[in-house]
Coordinates of C-alpha atoms in Angstrom, one line a residue:
X1 CA 13.3 19.3 -20.3
X2 CA 10.5 22.1 -21.2
X3 CA 10.4 24.8 -18.4
X4 CA 6.6 24.2 -18.5
X5 CA 6.8 20.8 -18.1
X6 CA 4.8 19.4 -20.9
X7 CA 6.6 16.1 -21.3
X8 CA 6.5 12.8 -19.3
X9 CA 9.6 13.5 -17.9
X10 CA 8.1 16.4 -16.0
X11 CA 5.3 14.5 -15.0
X12 CA 7.6 12.0 -13.5
X13 CA 9.5 14.7 -12.0
X14 CA 6.5 16.2 -10.4
X15 CA 5.6 12.9 -8.8
X16 CA 9.2 12.2 -7.5
X17 CA 9.1 15.8 -5.8
X18 CA 5.8 15.0 -4.5
X19 CA 6.7 11.9 -3.0
X20 CA 9.8 12.9 -1.3
X21 CA 7.6 15.8 0.2
X22 CA 4.8 13.6 1.3
X23 CA 7.3 11.3 3.0
X24 CA 9.1 14.1 4.7
X25 CA 6.2 16.5 5.6
X26 CA 3.2 14.4 5.3
X27 CA 0.3 14.8 2.9
X28 CA -1.5 17.3 5.0
X29 CA 1.4 19.6 5.6
X30 CA 2.4 19.7 1.9
X31 CA 1.1 22.5 -0.3
X32 CA 1.1 22.9 -4.3
X33 CA 3.5 25.8 -3.5
X34 CA 6.2 23.4 -1.8
X35 CA 6.0 21.0 -4.7
X36 CA 6.5 23.8 -7.2
X37 CA 9.5 25.0 -4.9
X38 CA 11.0 21.9 -5.4
X39 CA 10.8 21.4 -9.1
X40 CA 13.6 24.0 -9.9
X41 CA 11.9 26.6 -12.0
X42 CA 8.8 24.7 -13.1
X43 CA 5.7 26.8 -13.0
X44 CA 2.5 26.1 -10.9
X45 CA 0.7 26.3 -14.2
X46 CA 3.0 23.4 -15.5
X47 CA 2.0 21.4 -12.4
X48 CA -1.8 21.9 -13.0
X49 CA -1.0 21.1 -16.8
X50 CA -0.4 17.4 -15.5
X51 CA -2.5 16.9 -12.4
X52 CA -6.0 18.6 -11.4
X53 CA -5.0 18.9 -7.9
X54 CA -2.8 17.8 -4.7
X55 CA -5.0 14.7 -4.3
X56 CA -4.6 13.9 -7.7
X57 CA -0.7 14.0 -7.4
X58 CA -1.1 11.8 -4.2
X59 CA -3.3 9.5 -6.0
X60 CA -0.7 9.1 -8.8
X61 CA 2.2 8.7 -6.6
X62 CA 0.4 5.7 -4.9
X63 CA -0.4 4.4 -8.3
X64 CA 3.1 4.6 -9.5
X65 CA 4.4 2.4 -6.4
X66 CA 1.7 -0.1 -7.4
X67 CA 3.1 -0.3 -11.1
X68 CA 6.6 -0.6 -9.9
X69 CA 5.4 -3.7 -7.6
X70 CA 3.8 -5.2 -10.6
X71 CA 6.9 -5.5 -12.3
X72 CA 8.9 -7.4 -9.4
X73 CA 9.2 -11.0 -9.6
X74 CA 7.8 -12.7 -6.6
X75 CA 10.2 -15.7 -5.7
X76 CA 9.2 -18.8 -3.8
X77 CA 9.5 -22.7 -3.9
X78 CA 5.6 -23.1 -3.4
X79 CA 2.4 -21.2 -3.8
X80 CA 2.4 -20.4 -0.1
X81 CA 6.1 -19.1 -0.1
X82 CA 5.0 -16.7 -2.8
X83 CA 2.0 -15.3 -1.0
X84 CA 4.1 -14.9 2.2
X85 CA 7.0 -13.5 0.2
X86 CA 4.6 -11.0 -1.5
X87 CA 3.3 -9.9 1.9
X88 CA 6.9 -9.5 3.4
X89 CA 7.7 -7.3 0.4
X90 CA 4.8 -4.9 0.7
X91 CA 5.3 -4.8 4.6
X92 CA 9.0 -3.7 4.3
X93 CA 8.4 -1.3 1.6
X94 CA 8.4 1.3 4.5
X95 CA 8.5 4.5 2.4
X96 CA 5.6 3.7 0.2
X97 CA 3.5 2.7 3.2
X98 CA 4.5 6.0 5.3
X99 CA 3.3 7.9 2.2
X100 CA 0.0 6.4 2.3
X101 CA -0.1 6.5 6.0
X102 CA 0.3 10.3 5.5
X103 CA -2.7 10.6 3.6
X104 CA -4.6 8.3 5.8
X105 CA -7.5 10.7 6.1
X106 CA -8.0 11.0 2.2
X107 CA -7.7 7.3 2.0
X108 CA -10.9 6.7 4.2
X109 CA -13.0 9.1 2.1
X110 CA -15.7 7.1 0.7
X111 CA -14.6 7.5 -2.8
X112 CA -11.1 6.3 -2.1
X113 CA -12.3 3.6 -0.3
X114 CA -14.4 2.4 -3.1
X115 CA -11.7 3.2 -5.6
X116 CA -9.3 0.8 -3.5
X117 CA -11.9 -2.0 -3.1
X118 CA -12.2 -2.2 -6.8
X119 CA -8.7 -2.1 -7.3
X120 CA -8.2 -4.9 -4.7
X121 CA -10.4 -6.8 -6.2
X122 CA -9.4 -6.1 -10.0
X123 CA -5.9 -6.5 -9.5
X124 CA -5.0 -8.2 -6.4
X125 CA -7.4 -11.2 -6.2
X126 CA -6.3 -12.4 -9.5
X127 CA -2.8 -12.6 -8.5
X128 CA -3.1 -13.9 -5.0
X129 CA -5.8 -16.7 -6.5
X130 CA -3.1 -17.7 -8.8
X131 CA -0.8 -18.3 -6.2
X132 CA -3.3 -20.1 -4.1
X133 CA -4.1 -22.5 -7.1
X134 CA -0.3 -23.0 -7.3
X135 CA -0.2 -24.0 -3.6
X136 CA -3.0 -26.3 -3.8
X137 CA -1.1 -28.2 -6.6
X138 CA 2.0 -28.3 -4.7
X139 CA 0.2 -29.1 -1.5
X140 CA 1.4 -26.3 0.4
X141 CA -2.3 -24.9 0.6
X142 CA -5.6 -26.9 1.5
X143 CA -8.6 -25.1 0.6
X144 CA -11.8 -25.6 -1.4
X145 CA -12.2 -21.8 -1.8
X146 CA -9.3 -20.3 -3.6
X147 CA -11.1 -17.3 -4.8
X148 CA -12.9 -16.5 -1.8
X149 CA -9.6 -17.0 0.3
X150 CA -7.9 -14.4 -2.1
X151 CA -10.8 -12.0 -1.7
X152 CA -10.4 -12.3 2.3
X153 CA -6.7 -11.7 2.1
X154 CA -7.4 -8.5 0.0
X155 CA -9.9 -7.2 2.1
X156 CA -7.9 -8.1 5.5
X157 CA -4.8 -6.3 4.5
X158 CA -6.0 -3.4 2.1
X159 CA -9.1 -2.6 3.8
X160 CA -9.4 -3.9 7.4
X161 CA -5.8 -3.5 8.5
X162 CA -4.5 -0.9 5.8
X163 CA -7.1 1.8 5.7
X164 CA -7.8 1.5 9.4
X165 CA -4.3 1.4 10.7
X166 CA -4.4 5.1 11.7
X167 CA -7.1 4.5 14.0
X168 CA -5.2 1.7 15.8
X169 CA -2.7 1.8 18.6
X170 CA 0.6 -0.5 17.9
X171 CA -1.1 -2.7 20.7
X172 CA -4.4 -2.9 18.7
X173 CA -2.8 -3.6 15.4
X174 CA -0.5 -6.3 16.6
X175 CA -3.4 -7.8 18.2
X176 CA -5.5 -8.0 15.1
X177 CA -2.4 -9.4 13.4
X178 CA -2.4 -12.3 15.8
X179 CA -6.1 -12.6 15.2
X180 CA -5.9 -12.7 11.5
X181 CA -2.9 -15.5 11.8
X182 CA -5.2 -17.6 13.8
X183 CA -8.0 -17.3 11.4
X184 CA -5.7 -18.1 8.3
X185 CA -4.1 -21.2 10.3
X186 CA -7.4 -22.3 11.2
X187 CA -8.1 -22.4 7.3
X188 CA -5.3 -24.3 6.6
X189 CA -3.4 -21.2 5.0
X190 CA -0.5 -20.5 7.4
X191 CA 0.6 -17.3 5.8
X192 CA 1.4 -15.5 8.6
X193 CA 4.4 -17.2 9.8
X194 CA 7.3 -15.8 11.9
X195 CA 8.8 -14.2 9.2
X196 CA 5.7 -12.3 8.0
X197 CA 4.7 -11.5 11.4
X198 CA 7.9 -9.9 12.2
X199 CA 7.8 -7.8 8.9
X200 CA 4.3 -6.8 9.9
X201 CA 5.3 -5.7 13.4
X202 CA 8.3 -3.7 12.2
X203 CA 5.9 -1.8 9.7
X204 CA 3.3 -1.1 12.6
X205 CA 6.3 0.3 14.8
X206 CA 8.0 2.0 11.7
X207 CA 4.6 3.9 11.1
X208 CA 3.6 4.7 14.7
X209 CA 7.0 6.2 15.0
X210 CA 6.5 8.1 11.6
X211 CA 3.3 9.5 12.7
X212 CA 4.9 10.9 15.9
X213 CA 7.6 12.9 14.0
X214 CA 5.0 14.2 11.8
X215 CA 3.2 16.0 14.8

């Protein structure tokens, strides 16, 4: 690998080191110099060859997690089962969620909110909508509004719950989960069953404990 880090391997190494530091120290407490120190001889110039800023590195770290998730097979006997499995998988990816949580102030900037909103609708909605159509076919989901339900799911968990998580206490976050459960149950889409709720509550407790450890 080049000392100046001009190849794809160097870019990947920067992301791996940055992800580890963001997780251990939090986004705000990690500096570019911290990342350089963890790269074993690569210079700051090499880092800036690949990335414009610490924010750019953070965004690419989160994007790399998303790309990895896209390649994972979601298993389930029905469309409803696949949506629930997808939610459980996301909730239990604790390190990924913690890294995102560490940059929660950054994620709440208008530009980032807009980008997350667009990504949710461009990438997430078609996937969920396909599972909803599958659920309608196999009888596990009853709705006349598959697209709208998919959009509601993405808004609920990526924006309403996800971005705002840092502003909620554990009790507030868990109360909202129960509220979401009642909403989707009333729509004939019982995605928040006991297993999903347990995974979501585990994540809430984990993130709040993680937040305390960063202070």
